[in-house]
Coordinates of C-alpha atoms and ligand atoms in Angstrom, one line a residue:
X534 CA 85.2 183.3 71.2
X535 CA 85.7 180.4 68.8
X536 CA 85.0 176.8 69.9
X537 CA 82.5 177.3 72.8
X538 CA 78.8 177.9 73.6
X539 CA 76.9 178.5 76.8
X540 CA 73.2 177.9 77.6
X541 CA 71.4 179.2 80.6
X542 CA 68.6 176.8 81.8
X543 CA 65.9 177.3 84.4
X544 CA 64.8 175.0 87.3
X545 CA 61.2 173.8 87.3
X546 CA 58.5 173.2 89.8
X547 CA 55.2 171.4 89.2
X548 CA 52.1 173.5 89.9
X549 CA 50.2 170.3 89.6
X550 CA 51.6 166.7 89.7
X551 CA 49.1 163.9 89.2
X552 CA 50.5 160.4 89.4
X553 CA 48.5 157.7 87.6
X554 CA 49.1 154.0 87.6
X555 CA 52.5 152.3 87.2
X556 CA 53.1 151.3 83.6
X557 CA 54.7 148.1 82.3
X558 CA 57.9 150.0 81.4
X559 CA 58.3 151.0 85.1
X560 CA 57.3 154.6 84.7
X561 CA 54.1 156.1 86.1
X562 CA 51.5 157.8 83.8
X563 CA 51.6 161.5 84.8
X564 CA 49.4 164.6 84.3
X565 CA 51.6 167.5 85.3
X566 CA 51.7 171.3 84.9
X567 CA 55.3 172.4 84.7
X568 CA 56.5 175.9 85.4
X569 CA 60.0 177.1 84.7
X570 CA 61.5 179.4 87.4
X571 CA 64.2 182.1 87.4
X572 CA 66.8 180.0 89.1
X573 CA 69.4 178.9 86.5
X574 CA 72.3 176.6 85.8
X575 CA 74.7 177.6 83.0
X576 CA 76.2 174.9 80.8
X577 CA 79.2 175.7 78.7
X578 CA 80.7 173.3 76.1
X579 CA 84.1 173.8 74.4
X580 CA 85.9 171.8 71.8
X581 CA 88.5 169.6 73.6
X582 CA 90.7 166.5 73.3
X583 CA 88.5 164.5 75.7
X584 CA 85.0 164.5 77.0
X585 CA 85.2 166.0 80.5
X586 CA 82.8 167.5 83.1
X587 CA 83.6 170.3 85.6
X588 CA 81.0 171.4 88.1
X589 CA 81.2 174.8 89.8
X590 CA 79.1 176.0 92.7
X591 CA 78.4 175.2 96.4
X592 CA 76.8 171.8 95.6
X593 CA 79.5 170.6 93.1
X594 CA 80.5 167.6 95.3
X595 CA 76.9 166.2 95.0
X596 CA 77.1 166.1 91.2
X597 CA 79.1 163.4 89.3
X598 CA 82.0 164.9 87.3
X599 CA 82.2 162.0 84.8
X600 CA 80.4 160.4 81.9
X601 CA 77.4 159.6 84.1
X602 CA 76.6 163.3 84.5
X603 CA 73.3 163.9 82.5
X604 CA 75.0 166.8 80.6
X605 CA 77.7 164.4 79.4
X606 CA 75.1 161.8 78.4
X607 CA 73.2 164.5 76.5
X608 CA 76.3 165.5 74.5
X609 CA 77.0 161.8 73.6
X610 CA 73.4 161.3 72.6
X611 CA 73.4 164.4 70.4
X612 CA 76.8 163.5 68.8
X613 CA 75.6 159.9 68.1
X614 CA 72.5 161.4 66.4
X615 CA 74.5 163.8 64.3
X616 CA 77.5 161.5 63.6
X617 CA 79.8 164.0 65.3
X618 CA 82.8 163.5 67.7
X619 CA 81.5 164.0 71.2
X620 CA 84.7 165.2 72.8
X621 CA 84.0 168.5 74.5
X622 CA 84.8 170.0 77.9
X623 CA 81.6 170.7 79.7
X624 CA 81.4 173.2 82.5
X625 CA 78.3 173.4 84.7
X626 CA 77.7 176.5 86.9
X627 CA 75.3 174.9 89.4
X628 CA 72.7 177.0 91.2
X629 CA 69.7 174.6 91.0
X630 CA 69.5 172.5 94.2
X631 CA 70.7 168.9 93.6
X632 CA 68.2 166.1 94.1
X633 CA 65.7 168.8 95.1
X634 CA 62.8 168.0 92.8
X635 CA 63.6 170.9 90.6
X636 CA 65.0 169.0 87.6
X637 CA 68.6 170.2 88.0
X638 CA 70.1 167.3 86.2
X639 CA 67.5 167.6 83.4
X640 CA 68.2 171.3 83.1
X641 CA 71.9 170.5 82.6
X642 CA 71.1 167.9 80.0
X643 CA 68.9 170.4 78.2
X644 CA 71.6 173.1 78.4
X645 CA 74.2 170.7 77.0
X646 CA 72.0 169.8 74.1
X647 CA 71.3 173.4 73.1
X648 CA 75.0 174.5 73.7
X649 CA 76.5 171.5 71.8
X650 CA 74.0 171.9 68.9
X651 CA 75.4 175.5 68.5
X652 CA 79.0 174.5 69.0
X653 CA 78.7 171.9 66.2
X654 CA 76.5 174.2 64.1
X655 CA 74.0 171.3 63.8
X656 CA 71.1 171.5 61.4
X657 CA 68.7 169.9 63.8
X658 CA 65.0 170.5 64.1
X659 CA 63.3 171.3 67.4
X660 CA 61.4 168.1 67.2
X661 CA 64.6 166.0 66.8
X662 CA 66.1 167.8 69.7
X663 CA 63.1 167.2 71.9
X664 CA 63.1 163.5 70.9
X665 CA 66.7 163.1 72.1
X666 CA 65.8 165.1 75.2
X667 CA 62.9 162.7 76.0
X668 CA 65.2 159.7 75.7
X669 CA 67.5 161.3 78.3
X670 CA 64.8 161.8 80.9
X671 CA 61.2 162.7 81.4
X672 CA 61.8 166.3 82.4
X673 CA 64.5 167.1 79.8
X674 CA 62.1 168.2 77.0
X675 CA 60.4 170.7 79.4
X676 CA 63.8 172.1 80.4
X677 CA 64.4 172.8 76.7
X678 CA 61.0 174.4 76.2
X679 CA 60.4 176.2 79.5
X680 CA 57.5 178.5 80.2
X681 CA 54.4 176.7 81.5
X682 CA 53.4 173.4 79.9
X683 CA 51.1 170.5 80.5
X684 CA 53.1 167.2 80.6
X685 CA 51.5 163.8 79.9
X686 CA 52.9 160.3 79.3
X687 CA 55.8 160.1 81.8
X688 CA 56.0 164.0 81.6
X689 CA 57.8 164.2 78.2
X690 CA 54.7 164.9 76.0
X691 CA 54.2 168.7 76.2
X692 CA 51.5 171.1 75.4
X693 CA 52.2 174.8 76.0
X694 CA 49.8 176.5 78.5
X695 CA 48.4 180.0 78.3
X696 CA 49.4 182.1 81.3
X697 CA 49.2 185.7 82.2
X698 CA 51.5 187.6 84.5
X699 CA 54.3 186.4 86.7
X700 CA 54.1 184.2 89.8
X701 CA 56.4 185.0 92.7
X702 CA 57.8 182.1 94.7
X703 CA 59.9 181.3 97.7
X704 CA 61.9 178.1 97.7
X705 CA 63.0 176.3 100.8
X706 CA 65.9 174.1 100.0
X707 CA 66.4 171.1 102.3
X708 CA 69.8 169.9 103.7
X709 CA 69.3 166.4 102.4
X710 CA 68.0 165.5 98.9
X711 CA 65.4 162.9 98.0
X712 CA 66.0 160.3 95.2
X713 CA 63.2 160.5 92.7
X714 CA 62.9 156.7 92.3
X715 CA 62.7 156.3 96.1
X716 CA 59.8 158.8 96.2
X717 CA 57.9 156.9 93.5
X718 CA 58.6 153.6 95.3
X719 CA 57.1 155.2 98.4
X720 CA 54.0 156.3 96.7
X721 CA 53.5 152.8 95.3
X722 CA 54.0 151.4 98.9
X723 CA 51.5 154.0 100.3
X724 CA 49.0 153.2 97.6
X725 CA 49.3 149.5 98.1
X726 CA 48.3 150.3 101.7
X727 CA 45.5 152.5 100.4
X728 CA 46.7 155.5 102.3
X729 CA 46.8 158.3 99.9
X730 CA 44.1 157.3 97.4
X731 CA 41.4 159.8 98.6
X732 CA 43.4 162.9 97.6
X733 CA 45.2 161.6 94.5
X734 CA 44.5 163.5 91.3
X735 CA 45.8 160.8 89.0
X736 CA 45.9 161.5 85.3
X737 CA 42.9 163.9 85.2
X738 CA 43.7 167.2 83.4
X739 CA 43.9 170.1 86.0
X740 CA 41.4 172.3 84.2
X741 CA 40.5 174.7 87.0
X742 CA 44.3 175.4 87.5
X743 CA 44.7 175.9 83.8
X744 CA 41.9 178.5 83.9
X745 CA 43.4 180.2 86.9
X746 CA 46.8 180.5 85.2
X747 CA 45.2 181.9 82.1
X748 CA 43.4 184.5 84.2
X749 CA 46.7 185.6 85.9
X750 CA 45.0 185.7 89.3
X751 CA 47.5 184.4 91.9
X752 CA 44.7 184.1 94.5
X753 CA 42.9 181.7 92.2
X754 CA 46.0 179.7 91.4
X755 CA 47.1 179.3 95.1
X756 CA 44.4 176.9 96.4
X757 CA 44.7 174.7 93.3
X758 CA 48.4 173.8 93.6
X759 CA 48.6 170.0 94.0
X760 CA 51.2 167.3 94.2
X761 CA 50.3 163.6 94.4
X762 CA 53.9 162.8 95.4
X763 CA 53.7 165.1 98.5
X764 CA 52.5 162.3 100.9
X765 CA 55.4 160.1 99.8
X766 CA 57.9 162.9 100.2
X767 CA 56.5 163.7 103.6
X768 CA 56.6 160.1 104.6
X769 CA 60.3 159.9 103.7
X770 CA 61.2 163.3 105.2
X771 CA 58.5 164.1 107.9
X772 CA 60.2 167.3 108.9
X773 CA 59.0 168.8 105.6
X774 CA 55.6 169.3 107.4
X775 CA 57.3 171.9 109.6
X776 CA 58.7 173.6 106.5
X777 CA 55.3 173.8 104.8
X778 CA 53.7 175.1 108.0
X779 CA 56.5 177.7 108.5
X780 CA 56.0 179.0 104.9
X781 CA 52.3 179.5 105.4
X782 CA 52.8 181.1 108.8
X783 CA 55.3 183.5 107.2
X784 CA 52.6 184.8 104.8
X785 CA 52.7 182.6 101.7
X786 CA 49.4 182.0 99.9
X787 CA 50.1 178.3 99.6
X788 CA 53.0 175.9 99.8
X789 CA 53.8 172.5 98.1
X790 CA 56.6 170.0 97.9
X791 CA 58.2 170.6 94.5
X792 CA 58.0 167.4 92.3
X793 CA 59.6 164.5 94.2
X794 CA 61.0 167.0 96.8
X795 CA 62.4 167.9 99.2
X796 CA 62.4 171.5 98.0
X797 CA 59.2 173.3 99.2
X798 CA 57.8 176.0 96.9
X799 CA 55.7 178.8 98.4
X800 CA 53.5 181.0 96.2
X801 CA 53.3 184.6 97.3
X802 CA 50.9 187.4 96.4
X803 CA 53.7 189.6 94.8
X804 CA 57.4 190.2 94.7
X805 CA 57.4 192.2 97.9
X806 CA 55.5 189.5 99.8
X807 CA 58.0 186.9 98.5
X808 CA 60.9 188.9 99.9
X809 CA 59.2 189.2 103.3
X810 CA 58.3 185.4 103.4
X811 CA 61.9 184.6 102.4
X812 CA 63.3 186.7 105.2
X813 CA 61.0 185.1 107.8
X814 CA 61.6 181.6 106.6
X815 CA 65.4 182.1 106.6
X816 CA 65.1 183.1 110.3
X817 CA 62.9 180.1 111.2
X818 CA 65.8 177.6 110.6
X819 CA 63.6 175.1 108.8
X820 CA 65.6 175.1 105.5
X821 CA 69.2 174.9 104.5
X822 CA 68.8 177.8 102.1
X823 CA 65.9 180.0 101.1
X824 CA 65.6 181.6 97.6
X825 CA 63.1 183.8 95.8
X826 CA 62.3 183.1 92.1
X827 CA 59.6 184.0 89.6
X828 CA 58.1 182.3 86.6
X829 CA 57.1 181.2 84.1
X830 CA 60.4 182.0 82.3
X831 CA 61.7 180.7 79.0
X832 CA 63.6 177.3 78.7
X833 CA 67.3 176.7 77.7
X834 CA 68.7 179.7 75.9
X835 CA 72.1 180.5 74.5
X836 CA 73.9 183.3 76.3
X837 CA 77.3 185.0 75.7
X838 CA 80.1 182.6 76.8
X839 CA 81.8 183.7 80.0
Ligands
ATP1866 P1 63.8 165.7 89.1 O1 63.2 166.9 89.7 O2 64.0 165.7 87.6 O3 63.3 164.4 89.6 P2 65.9 166.3 91.0 O4 66.0 167.7 90.7 O5 65.2 165.8 92.2 O6 65.3 165.6 89.7 P3 68.7 166.2 90.2 O7 69.2 167.4 90.8 O8 68.4 166.1 88.7 O9 67.4 165.7 91.0 O10 69.7 165.0 90.6 C1 69.4 163.7 90.8 C2 70.7 162.9 90.8 O11 71.2 162.8 89.5 C3 71.8 163.5 91.7 O12 71.8 163.0 92.9 C4 73.1 163.2 90.9 O13 73.8 162.2 91.4 C5 72.6 162.8 89.5 N1 73.1 163.8 88.4 C6 73.6 163.4 87.2 N2 73.9 164.5 86.5 C7 73.6 165.6 87.2 C8 73.6 167.0 87.0 N3 74.1 167.5 85.9 N4 73.2 167.8 87.9 C9 72.7 167.3 89.1 N5 72.6 166.0 89.4 C10 73.0 165.1 88.4

């Protein structure tokens, strides 16, 4: 079809999220290991008379359908860079939990960049695209790249990571989201009270986890999952402790809060184990929705327009 392009973009979890000191620019210095999962949004852009956003899916009401949508901001940023007219109709098929710590907004921004670059037939290098992505948000470059990658700075500086095999996950999606800035404010508050310092990983590189990923041994990966933001997310949503316990009792090898939460991610021994953990977790009533996913998977990719 003329005049349109669609990109499919994965959600992410952080296998390791180390939070360092607060920087002068208001961001924290991070050391994180991103992993893209097989849970996707699809972003379609079509030539139009106005810039518009339409969101489809169960959670559409939680997502702004105006110029503040991160996908719309991405299109405008790319058009400005390229000296192009930004007027396109953006349609987002939303599957990634909103405000779930899975980079849903960042995924849509990455999808919009890739789809609009195709629509406008832009001659843009990957580095230029990644620079625009980094200006839009710390997780947007990773949503473009996907796979497994080490993120430093505020998470936008990426190094691809060697990994073998597929990891199988169960995701427990909470009924109420958490705002990422609120969770960072809470970690600052807890740290000022000196409550979570003993377990904090900070900006150290997670070398044992990198080795475990390269070996492809899920049993080596499981005990090394770590999230410095978890105490802050648990402090804001104490019932997540129950969710984490329920996942482990259902047979997961390990469970962590994903990014800033409140989605909890459970690593399972294999695909069959993930199905059985998901079934048991669904029955336990601790989550609004339970999904299975695997990863690492590639980042934003063009797909046939639907
Ligand atoms: P991260 O993991 O990157 O911290 P998140 O997954 O916790 O983010 P998002 O789903 O990206 O959170 O949504 C955060 C907020 O951003 C939402 O509450 C919503 O109001 C706003 N937002 C703007 N654009 C989008 C979009 N395309 N999809 C989802 N949320 C969006």
